[in-house]
Amino acid sequence: MLLNPFHLYQPQSLNEALASLKKHPGARILAGGTFLINQLKQLKKKGLKTPDHIISLNAIETLKGIAFDKKSLIIKSMTTIANLADSGACSSLRKVCQDLATTPIRNMATVGGNLTCRYTWSELPALMIAHDALFHFVDREGAEESIAAEEFYRSGAKTDKILSHVSLPFDNVLFSYQRVKKTLHLDVPILTVTIKLSRKDNNFSDARVVVNPGNHFPLRDKILESFLNNKPANMDGLIAKALNHYDKDILTKTKDEYKIHMHGICIKHALTEILEQING
Amino acid sequence: MTTLNINGKDYELALEGHVTLLEVLRDTLGFTGTKTACDEAECGACSVIIDGRSVLSCITLAQDCVGKKITTIEGLARGEDLLHPIQEAFIKEAAVQCGFCMPGMIIATKALLDKNPAPTEKEIQKGLDGNICRCAGYPQIMKAVKHASKLMREDNA
């Protein structure tokens, strides 16, 4: 057997899932399985303890899908990365999802799993922080709680609740996502830089710059955000000046010279891409 | 009892929750075309198609496949003596070396061509990016996918 035995619960609704979680508080939640099942295999190989109860969310149809609600995009937690990539929603998310991992992994992995797996190199957290997304959880008693993505990761991304959906403002924004990978295109990134900007008159506003150094949850670069806000999009030497105004400390601590070097390169490429979006 | 639909046929099975689809296919039902290789969801040798999409059966729980249509490599041939165009193409283009990756490659190709009948080279690379060939037969595999695409479009014309 590839896995140690466990009781598998297959609730047909979120309420059933919560009831199972209440009855078995130590149960692990199974979404797409791309993280958890591999983890269980590794634990078995090492002779370590594995959970006795697994609650699969795969049969809960109400946790799947993408919808619009007034000014928000709603992404249900069991939506697969592939479905998000193929959807007509939010071009920035679509573009990133299209190149995330490999084809079969995208077909199986879920948005909720990617956001709550606690692997620091998973890619969707940085995007959610950049888009100021809200995460909507439900606890065992059925109580709902919403938390901003940034706050969720700042507090360690631990939860004993079920993520039902995320909501993000549906804005017309300028966006760029840069990934650095060491070898193959399908490796997990060692560094990502996300820049999201709005425009008011001709100036940038609502800047969000999110850096994921791979070994830590994503962090906002408030120095670069502050520099970019209220700058005209056609400012002379914008990129060169921006490269003197970003938070180098985010990566200096890693002492990884390649990442430190690529941090600046990513910012340059991201801003170049954004300016190209403006200039058509 | 659990019912799984595999290659168009329903199978009634007594399954435990922790059993993967790969184990059911190979050990319970004898569909050994789907391979156990890396066991870490990295190589694609365990690929099957579920509801039109290629997935990795080594990290899929069998019980989670109830109500879904599962296609394995055994389900592609169109009869005892009639291969699927993809299988024909892979043979004609000498894409098969040791053969171990082939079921997964062909399944991934089927999923790709069903969704995108005339993929570009870049789209083929992406569609098969979850399948590794240790014989490094990629140039021939690329030719085979293009050939298969042509044959399938002729079939459907």
CSV table of C-alpha atoms in Angstrom, one decimal:
chain,number,residue,atom,x,y,z
A,1,MET,CA,0.0,0.0,0.0
A,2,LEU,CA,1.3,3.4,-0.9
A,3,LEU,CA,-0.5,5.1,2.1
A,4,ASN,CA,-1.1,4.1,5.7
A,5,PRO,CA,-4.7,3.3,6.4
A,6,PHE,CA,-7.0,6.1,7.3
A,7,HIS,CA,-10.8,6.8,7.5
A,8,LEU,CA,-11.8,8.8,4.5
A,9,TYR,CA,-14.8,11.1,4.8
A,10,GLN,CA,-16.4,12.4,1.7
A,11,PRO,CA,-19.0,15.0,2.7
A,12,GLN,CA,-21.4,16.2,0.1
A,13,SER,CA,-21.7,19.7,1.6
A,14,LEU,CA,-19.7,22.2,3.6
A,15,ASN,CA,-21.9,21.6,6.7
A,16,GLU,CA,-21.2,17.8,6.5
A,17,ALA,CA,-17.5,18.6,6.2
A,18,LEU,CA,-17.6,20.8,9.2
A,19,ALA,CA,-19.5,18.2,11.2
A,20,SER,CA,-16.8,15.6,10.3
A,21,LEU,CA,-14.1,18.1,11.4
A,22,LYS,CA,-15.9,18.8,14.7
A,23,LYS,CA,-16.1,15.1,15.4
A,24,HIS,CA,-12.4,14.5,14.4
A,25,PRO,CA,-10.5,17.7,15.2
A,26,GLY,CA,-7.2,16.2,14.2
A,27,ALA,CA,-8.4,15.3,10.7
A,28,ARG,CA,-6.5,16.6,7.7
A,29,ILE,CA,-8.4,18.3,4.9
A,30,LEU,CA,-7.9,16.9,1.4
A,31,ALA,CA,-8.4,19.2,-1.6
A,32,GLY,CA,-6.6,18.3,-4.9
A,33,GLY,CA,-4.2,16.0,-3.2
A,34,THR,CA,-1.0,17.4,-4.8
A,35,PHE,CA,0.5,18.3,-1.5
A,36,LEU,CA,-1.2,16.1,1.1
A,37,ILE,CA,-1.0,12.7,-0.6
A,38,ASN,CA,2.7,13.1,-1.4
A,39,GLN,CA,3.2,14.3,2.2
A,40,LEU,CA,1.4,11.1,3.5
A,41,LYS,CA,3.6,8.9,1.3
A,42,GLN,CA,6.8,10.6,2.6
A,43,LEU,CA,5.6,10.2,6.2
A,44,LYS,CA,4.9,6.6,5.7
A,45,LYS,CA,8.3,6.0,4.1
A,46,LYS,CA,10.0,7.6,7.0
A,47,GLY,CA,8.0,5.5,9.5
A,48,LEU,CA,6.3,8.6,10.9
A,49,LYS,CA,2.8,9.0,12.2
A,50,THR,CA,0.1,9.7,9.7
A,51,PRO,CA,-3.4,11.0,10.3
A,52,ASP,CA,-6.2,8.6,11.1
A,53,HIS,CA,-8.9,10.7,9.5
A,54,ILE,CA,-9.0,12.5,6.2
A,55,ILE,CA,-11.9,14.7,5.0
A,56,SER,CA,-12.0,15.0,1.3
A,57,LEU,CA,-13.7,18.2,-0.1
A,58,ASN,CA,-13.8,16.8,-3.6
A,59,ALA,CA,-17.6,16.0,-3.7
A,60,ILE,CA,-18.7,19.4,-2.5
A,61,GLU,CA,-19.8,21.1,-5.6
A,62,THR,CA,-20.7,24.4,-3.8
A,63,LEU,CA,-17.0,24.9,-3.1
A,64,LYS,CA,-16.2,24.9,-6.9
A,65,GLY,CA,-16.5,27.8,-9.3
A,66,ILE,CA,-15.8,31.4,-10.0
A,67,ALA,CA,-18.3,34.2,-9.8
A,68,PHE,CA,-18.6,37.9,-9.8
A,69,ASP,CA,-20.3,39.7,-6.9
A,70,LYS,CA,-20.8,43.5,-7.5
A,71,LYS,CA,-17.2,44.6,-7.5
A,72,SER,CA,-15.5,41.4,-6.3
A,73,LEU,CA,-14.3,38.3,-8.0
A,74,ILE,CA,-15.2,35.2,-5.9
A,75,ILE,CA,-13.1,32.1,-6.3
A,76,LYS,CA,-14.4,29.1,-4.5
A,77,SER,CA,-11.6,27.1,-2.7
A,78,MET,CA,-12.0,23.8,-4.6
A,79,THR,CA,-11.6,25.5,-8.0
A,80,THR,CA,-8.7,23.9,-9.7
A,81,ILE,CA,-5.7,25.9,-10.9
A,82,ALA,CA,-6.5,24.7,-14.4
A,83,ASN,CA,-10.1,25.9,-14.2
A,84,LEU,CA,-8.9,29.3,-13.0
A,85,ALA,CA,-6.3,29.4,-15.9
A,86,ASP,CA,-9.1,28.6,-18.4
A,87,SER,CA,-11.6,31.0,-17.0
A,88,GLY,CA,-12.5,34.5,-18.2
A,89,ALA,CA,-11.8,35.9,-14.8
A,90,CYS,CA,-8.9,38.2,-13.8
A,91,SER,CA,-6.3,38.1,-16.5
A,92,SER,CA,-3.5,38.5,-14.0
A,93,LEU,CA,-4.5,35.3,-12.1
A,94,ARG,CA,-5.2,33.5,-15.3
A,95,LYS,CA,-1.8,34.3,-16.7
A,96,VAL,CA,0.1,33.1,-13.6
A,97,CYS,CA,-2.0,29.9,-13.3
A,98,GLN,CA,-1.4,29.0,-16.9
A,99,ASP,CA,2.3,28.5,-16.1
A,100,LEU,CA,2.1,27.2,-12.6
A,101,ALA,CA,3.6,23.7,-12.0
A,102,THR,CA,2.7,21.1,-14.8
A,103,THR,CA,-0.4,20.3,-16.7
A,104,PRO,CA,-1.6,17.3,-14.5
A,105,ILE,CA,-0.8,19.2,-11.3
A,106,ARG,CA,-2.8,22.2,-12.5
A,107,ASN,CA,-5.7,19.8,-13.3
A,108,MET,CA,-5.7,18.5,-9.8
A,109,ALA,CA,-4.4,21.3,-7.5
A,110,THR,CA,-6.9,23.7,-6.0
A,111,VAL,CA,-6.8,27.4,-5.2
A,112,GLY,CA,-7.6,26.6,-1.6
A,113,GLY,CA,-4.9,24.0,-1.3
A,114,ASN,CA,-2.3,26.3,-2.8
A,115,LEU,CA,-3.3,29.1,-0.4
A,116,THR,CA,-3.4,27.1,2.8
A,117,CYS,CA,-0.7,24.4,2.2
A,118,ARG,CA,1.9,26.5,4.1
A,119,TYR,CA,4.6,25.7,1.6
A,120,THR,CA,6.4,29.1,1.4
A,121,TRP,CA,7.1,28.6,-2.3
A,122,SER,CA,3.5,28.1,-3.4
A,123,GLU,CA,2.6,30.9,-5.9
A,124,LEU,CA,-0.9,32.1,-5.3
A,125,PRO,CA,-0.3,33.7,-1.9
A,126,ALA,CA,1.7,36.5,-3.4
A,127,LEU,CA,-0.9,37.2,-6.0
A,128,MET,CA,-3.7,37.3,-3.4
A,129,ILE,CA,-1.7,39.8,-1.3
A,130,ALA,CA,-1.0,41.9,-4.4
A,131,HIS,CA,-4.8,41.9,-5.1
A,132,ASP,CA,-5.7,42.6,-1.5
A,133,ALA,CA,-7.8,39.5,-1.4
A,134,LEU,CA,-10.0,38.4,1.5
A,135,PHE,CA,-9.9,34.8,2.6
A,136,HIS,CA,-13.3,33.5,3.9
A,137,PHE,CA,-13.1,30.6,6.4
A,138,VAL,CA,-15.7,28.6,8.2
A,139,ASP,CA,-15.0,27.0,11.5
A,140,ARG,CA,-16.3,23.8,13.0
A,141,GLU,CA,-19.3,25.6,14.6
A,142,GLY,CA,-20.2,27.1,11.2
A,143,ALA,CA,-19.0,30.6,12.1
A,144,GLU,CA,-17.5,32.5,9.3
A,145,GLU,CA,-14.4,34.6,9.5
A,146,SER,CA,-12.8,36.8,6.9
A,147,ILE,CA,-9.1,37.8,7.0
A,148,ALA,CA,-7.0,39.8,4.5
A,149,ALA,CA,-4.5,37.6,2.7
A,150,GLU,CA,-1.6,39.7,3.9
A,151,GLU,CA,-2.6,39.3,7.5
A,152,PHE,CA,-3.2,35.6,7.1
A,153,TYR,CA,0.4,35.0,5.9
A,154,ARG,CA,1.9,37.5,8.3
A,155,SER,CA,0.4,35.4,11.2
A,156,GLY,CA,1.9,32.2,9.8
A,157,ALA,CA,-0.9,30.9,7.6
A,158,LYS,CA,-2.1,28.4,10.2
A,159,THR,CA,-5.7,27.5,10.4
A,160,ASP,CA,-8.0,24.8,11.7
A,161,LYS,CA,-10.9,26.1,9.6
A,162,ILE,CA,-12.0,25.3,6.1
A,163,LEU,CA,-11.4,27.9,3.4
A,164,SER,CA,-14.7,28.3,1.5
A,165,HIS,CA,-13.7,31.1,-1.0
A,166,VAL,CA,-11.5,34.1,-1.6
A,167,SER,CA,-12.8,37.4,-2.8
A,168,LEU,CA,-10.7,40.1,-4.6
A,169,PRO,CA,-11.6,43.5,-5.9
A,170,PHE,CA,-12.4,43.4,-9.6
A,171,ASP,CA,-10.4,46.3,-10.9
A,172,ASN,CA,-8.8,47.3,-14.1
A,173,VAL,CA,-5.1,47.2,-12.9
A,174,LEU,CA,-1.7,47.1,-14.3
A,175,PHE,CA,0.1,43.9,-13.3
A,176,SER,CA,3.3,41.9,-13.7
A,177,TYR,CA,4.5,38.7,-12.2
A,178,GLN,CA,8.1,37.6,-12.5
A,179,ARG,CA,9.3,34.2,-11.6
A,180,VAL,CA,12.9,33.0,-11.1
A,181,LYS,CA,13.6,29.3,-11.4
A,182,LYS,CA,16.9,27.6,-11.2
A,183,THR,CA,16.6,24.9,-13.8
A,184,LEU,CA,13.5,23.7,-15.5
A,185,HIS,CA,10.5,25.8,-16.3
A,186,LEU,CA,8.3,23.5,-14.2
A,187,ASP,CA,10.4,23.8,-11.1
A,188,VAL,CA,9.0,25.7,-8.2
A,189,PRO,CA,10.2,29.3,-8.3
A,190,ILE,CA,13.0,30.3,-5.9
A,191,LEU,CA,11.9,34.0,-6.1
A,192,THR,CA,8.8,35.8,-7.4
A,193,VAL,CA,8.1,39.5,-7.6
A,194,THR,CA,4.5,40.7,-8.2
A,195,ILE,CA,3.7,44.4,-9.0
A,196,LYS,CA,0.1,45.6,-9.2
A,197,LEU,CA,-0.7,49.2,-9.9
A,198,SER,CA,-3.7,51.3,-10.5
A,199,ARG,CA,-3.7,54.6,-12.4
A,200,LYS,CA,-5.3,57.9,-11.3
A,201,ASP,CA,-5.1,60.5,-14.0
A,202,ASN,CA,-1.7,59.8,-15.3
A,203,ASN,CA,-0.2,58.8,-12.0
A,204,PHE,CA,0.3,55.4,-10.4
A,205,SER,CA,-1.7,54.6,-7.3
A,206,ASP,CA,-2.6,51.8,-5.0
A,207,ALA,CA,0.8,50.2,-5.6
A,208,ARG,CA,1.3,46.7,-4.3
A,209,VAL,CA,4.7,45.1,-4.6
A,210,VAL,CA,5.0,41.5,-3.2
A,211,VAL,CA,8.2,39.5,-3.0
A,212,ASN,CA,8.2,35.8,-2.4
A,213,PRO,CA,11.8,34.7,-1.6
A,214,GLY,CA,10.8,31.1,-1.6
A,215,ASN,CA,11.9,30.3,1.9
A,216,HIS,CA,9.5,32.7,3.6
A,217,PHE,CA,5.9,33.7,3.1
A,218,PRO,CA,5.5,36.6,0.7
A,219,LEU,CA,6.3,40.1,2.0
A,220,ARG,CA,5.2,43.5,0.7
A,221,ASP,CA,7.9,45.9,-0.4
A,222,LYS,CA,6.6,49.2,1.1
A,223,ILE,CA,9.6,51.2,0.0
A,224,LEU,CA,9.0,50.5,-3.7
A,225,GLU,CA,5.2,50.9,-3.2
A,226,SER,CA,5.8,54.3,-1.7
A,227,PHE,CA,8.1,55.3,-4.5
A,228,LEU,CA,5.7,54.2,-7.2
A,229,ASN,CA,2.6,55.8,-5.8
A,230,ASN,CA,1.8,59.2,-7.3
A,231,LYS,CA,4.6,58.9,-9.9
A,232,PRO,CA,3.5,59.7,-13.4
A,233,ALA,CA,3.6,56.6,-15.7
A,234,ASN,CA,5.6,58.6,-18.2
A,235,MET,CA,8.2,59.7,-15.7
A,236,ASP,CA,11.7,59.9,-17.2
A,237,GLY,CA,14.0,57.2,-15.9
A,238,LEU,CA,11.2,55.6,-13.8
A,239,ILE,CA,12.8,52.1,-13.8
A,240,ALA,CA,16.3,53.3,-13.0
A,241,LYS,CA,15.0,55.4,-10.2
A,242,ALA,CA,12.8,52.5,-8.9
A,243,LEU,CA,15.9,50.3,-8.7
A,244,ASN,CA,17.3,52.7,-6.1
A,245,HIS,CA,14.0,52.6,-4.1
A,246,TYR,CA,13.2,49.0,-3.2
A,247,ASP,CA,13.5,47.0,0.0
A,248,LYS,CA,16.8,45.1,-0.4
A,249,ASP,CA,16.5,43.8,3.2
A,250,ILE,CA,13.8,41.3,2.1
A,251,LEU,CA,16.4,39.2,0.4
A,252,THR,CA,19.7,40.3,2.1
A,253,LYS,CA,18.9,38.1,5.0
A,254,THR,CA,18.9,35.1,2.7
A,255,LYS,CA,22.5,35.7,1.8
A,256,ASP,CA,21.7,34.1,-1.5
A,257,GLU,CA,23.6,36.3,-3.9
A,258,TYR,CA,21.8,35.0,-7.0
A,259,LYS,CA,18.4,35.8,-5.5
A,260,ILE,CA,19.6,39.2,-4.4
A,261,HIS,CA,20.8,39.9,-7.9
A,262,MET,CA,17.6,38.6,-9.5
A,263,HIS,CA,15.5,40.7,-7.1
A,264,GLY,CA,16.5,43.8,-8.9
A,265,ILE,CA,16.2,42.2,-12.3
A,266,CYS,CA,12.7,41.1,-11.6
A,267,ILE,CA,11.7,44.6,-10.6
A,268,LYS,CA,13.2,45.9,-13.8
A,269,HIS,CA,11.3,43.3,-15.9
A,270,ALA,CA,8.1,43.8,-14.0
A,271,LEU,CA,8.1,47.6,-14.5
A,272,THR,CA,9.1,47.2,-18.1
A,273,GLU,CA,6.2,44.9,-18.7
A,274,ILE,CA,3.8,47.4,-17.0
A,275,LEU,CA,5.0,50.3,-19.1
A,276,GLU,CA,4.5,48.2,-22.2
A,277,GLN,CA,0.9,47.6,-21.0
A,278,ILE,CA,0.4,51.3,-20.8
A,279,ASN,CA,2.1,52.2,-24.1
A,280,GLY,CA,0.3,49.3,-25.9
B,1,MET,CA,-19.3,-1.0,-2.5
B,2,THR,CA,-17.9,1.6,-4.8
B,3,THR,CA,-18.5,1.9,-8.5
B,4,LEU,CA,-15.7,3.2,-10.8
B,5,ASN,CA,-16.2,3.9,-14.5
B,6,ILE,CA,-13.1,2.9,-16.3
B,7,ASN,CA,-12.7,2.8,-20.0
B,8,GLY,CA,-16.5,3.0,-20.4
B,9,LYS,CA,-17.3,0.1,-18.1
B,10,ASP,CA,-18.5,0.2,-14.5
B,11,TYR,CA,-16.6,-1.8,-11.9
B,12,GLU,CA,-18.1,-2.6,-8.5
B,13,LEU,CA,-15.3,-2.6,-5.9
B,14,ALA,CA,-14.8,-2.9,-2.2
B,15,LEU,CA,-12.4,-0.1,-1.6
B,16,GLU,CA,-10.7,1.3,1.5
B,17,GLY,CA,-10.4,5.1,1.7
B,18,HIS,CA,-6.6,5.2,1.6
B,19,VAL,CA,-6.2,3.2,-1.6
B,20,THR,CA,-5.0,5.2,-4.6
B,21,LEU,CA,-6.4,5.0,-8.1
B,22,LEU,CA,-3.1,3.7,-9.3
B,23,GLU,CA,-3.2,0.7,-6.9
B,24,VAL,CA,-6.8,-0.1,-7.9
B,25,LEU,CA,-6.0,0.0,-11.6
B,26,ARG,CA,-2.9,-2.1,-11.4
B,27,ASP,CA,-3.4,-4.4,-8.4
B,28,THR,CA,-7.1,-4.9,-8.3
B,29,LEU,CA,-8.2,-4.6,-11.9
B,30,GLY,CA,-5.0,-5.6,-13.8
B,31,PHE,CA,-4.8,-2.4,-15.8
B,32,THR,CA,-1.0,-2.5,-15.6
B,33,GLY,CA,-0.5,-0.1,-18.5
B,34,THR,CA,-0.5,2.7,-16.0
B,35,LYS,CA,2.9,2.6,-14.4
B,36,THR,CA,4.3,3.1,-10.9
B,37,ALA,CA,7.5,5.0,-11.2
B,38,CYS,CA,8.6,8.0,-9.1
B,39,ASP,CA,5.8,7.7,-6.6
B,40,GLU,CA,6.1,11.5,-6.1
B,41,ALA,CA,3.8,12.9,-8.7
B,42,GLU,CA,6.8,14.1,-10.8
B,43,CYS,CA,7.2,11.7,-13.7
B,44,GLY,CA,3.7,11.3,-15.2
B,45,ALA,CA,4.1,7.5,-15.8
B,46,CYS,CA,0.9,7.1,-13.7
B,47,SER,CA,-1.1,9.5,-15.9
B,48,VAL,CA,-4.8,8.7,-16.6
B,49,ILE,CA,-7.6,10.9,-17.9
B,50,ILE,CA,-10.4,11.8,-15.6
B,51,ASP,CA,-13.3,13.7,-17.1
B,52,GLY,CA,-11.2,14.8,-20.0
B,53,ARG,CA,-8.1,16.0,-18.1
B,54,SER,CA,-4.8,14.2,-17.5
B,55,VAL,CA,-4.2,13.6,-13.8
B,56,LEU,CA,-1.7,11.6,-11.7
B,57,SER,CA,-3.3,8.4,-10.4
B,58,CYS,CA,-0.5,7.9,-7.7
B,59,ILE,CA,-1.9,10.9,-5.8
B,60,THR,CA,-5.6,10.3,-6.5
B,61,LEU,CA,-7.7,8.4,-4.0
B,62,ALA,CA,-9.8,5.9,-5.8
B,63,GLN,CA,-12.9,6.7,-3.7
B,64,ASP,CA,-12.7,10.3,-4.9
B,65,CYS,CA,-13.2,9.1,-8.5
B,66,VAL,CA,-16.8,7.9,-8.0
B,67,GLY,CA,-19.1,9.4,-10.7
B,68,LYS,CA,-16.2,10.3,-13.0
B,69,LYS,CA,-15.1,8.9,-16.3
B,70,ILE,CA,-11.6,7.4,-16.1
B,71,THR,CA,-9.6,6.5,-19.2
B,72,THR,CA,-6.4,4.4,-19.0
B,73,ILE,CA,-4.0,3.5,-21.8
B,74,GLU,CA,-5.9,0.3,-22.2
B,75,GLY,CA,-9.0,2.2,-23.1
B,76,LEU,CA,-7.6,3.9,-26.2
B,77,ALA,CA,-7.3,1.2,-28.7
B,78,ARG,CA,-10.4,1.0,-30.9
B,79,GLY,CA,-10.6,-2.7,-31.0
B,80,GLU,CA,-8.4,-5.8,-30.7
B,81,ASP,CA,-6.5,-5.0,-33.8
B,82,LEU,CA,-7.2,-1.3,-34.2
B,83,LEU,CA,-4.9,1.1,-32.4
B,84,HIS,CA,-5.8,4.6,-31.6
B,85,PRO,CA,-4.2,7.1,-34.0
B,86,ILE,CA,-2.0,8.4,-31.2
B,87,GLN,CA,-0.7,4.9,-30.7
B,88,GLU,CA,-0.2,4.5,-34.4
B,89,ALA,CA,1.7,7.7,-34.6
B,90,PHE,CA,4.0,6.9,-31.7
B,91,ILE,CA,4.9,3.6,-33.3
B,92,LYS,CA,5.4,5.1,-36.8
B,93,GLU,CA,7.6,7.9,-35.5
B,94,ALA,CA,9.7,5.5,-33.5
B,95,ALA,CA,8.9,7.5,-30.3
B,96,VAL,CA,9.0,4.3,-28.2
B,97,GLN,CA,12.4,3.4,-26.7
B,98,CYS,CA,12.3,1.5,-23.4
B,99,GLY,CA,8.5,2.2,-23.4
B,100,PHE,CA,8.1,2.9,-19.7
B,101,CYS,CA,6.9,6.5,-20.1
B,102,MET,CA,4.8,5.7,-23.1
B,103,PRO,CA,1.4,5.0,-21.5
B,104,GLY,CA,1.6,8.3,-19.6
B,105,MET,CA,2.9,10.2,-22.7
B,106,ILE,CA,0.1,8.8,-24.9
B,107,ILE,CA,-2.5,9.6,-22.3
B,108,ALA,CA,-1.2,13.1,-21.9
B,109,THR,CA,-1.3,13.4,-25.7
B,110,LYS,CA,-4.9,12.2,-25.9
B,111,ALA,CA,-5.9,14.8,-23.2
B,112,LEU,CA,-4.0,17.5,-25.1
B,113,LEU,CA,-5.4,16.7,-28.6
B,114,ASP,CA,-8.9,16.3,-27.4
B,115,LYS,CA,-8.8,19.8,-26.0
B,116,ASN,CA,-6.5,21.3,-28.7
B,117,PRO,CA,-6.6,19.4,-32.0
B,118,ALA,CA,-3.8,21.4,-33.7
B,119,PRO,CA,-1.4,22.4,-31.0
B,120,THR,CA,1.8,24.4,-31.7
B,121,GLU,CA,5.1,23.0,-30.7
B,122,LYS,CA,5.1,25.2,-27.6
B,123,GLU,CA,1.6,23.9,-26.7
B,124,ILE,CA,2.7,20.3,-27.1
B,125,GLN,CA,5.7,20.9,-24.8
B,126,LYS,CA,3.3,22.4,-22.3
B,127,GLY,CA,0.7,19.7,-22.6
B,128,LEU,CA,3.2,17.0,-22.0
B,129,ASP,CA,5.2,18.9,-19.4
B,130,GLY,CA,4.1,16.5,-16.7
B,131,ASN,CA,5.6,13.5,-18.4
B,132,ILE,CA,9.3,12.7,-18.2
B,133,CYS,CA,11.2,10.4,-20.7
B,134,ARG,CA,14.4,9.1,-19.2
B,135,CYS,CA,15.5,7.9,-22.6
B,136,ALA,CA,15.3,11.5,-23.7
B,137,GLY,CA,13.2,10.6,-26.7
B,138,TYR,CA,11.6,14.0,-26.8
B,139,PRO,CA,12.3,14.9,-30.5
B,140,GLN,CA,10.6,11.7,-31.7
B,141,ILE,CA,7.8,12.2,-29.1
B,142,MET,CA,7.2,15.7,-30.5
B,143,LYS,CA,7.1,14.3,-34.1
B,144,ALA,CA,4.6,11.6,-32.9
B,145,VAL,CA,2.3,14.1,-31.3
B,146,LYS,CA,2.3,16.3,-34.5
B,147,HIS,CA,1.6,13.2,-36.6
B,148,ALA,CA,-1.2,12.1,-34.2
B,149,SER,CA,-2.7,15.5,-34.4
B,150,LYS,CA,-2.8,15.2,-38.2
B,151,LEU,CA,-4.3,11.7,-38.1
B,152,MET,CA,-7.0,12.7,-35.6
B,153,ARG,CA,-8.0,15.7,-37.6
B,154,GLU,CA,-8.2,13.5,-40.7
B,155,ASP,CA,-10.3,11.1,-38.8
B,156,ASN,CA,-12.7,13.8,-37.7
B,157,ALA,CA,-12.8,15.6,-41.1
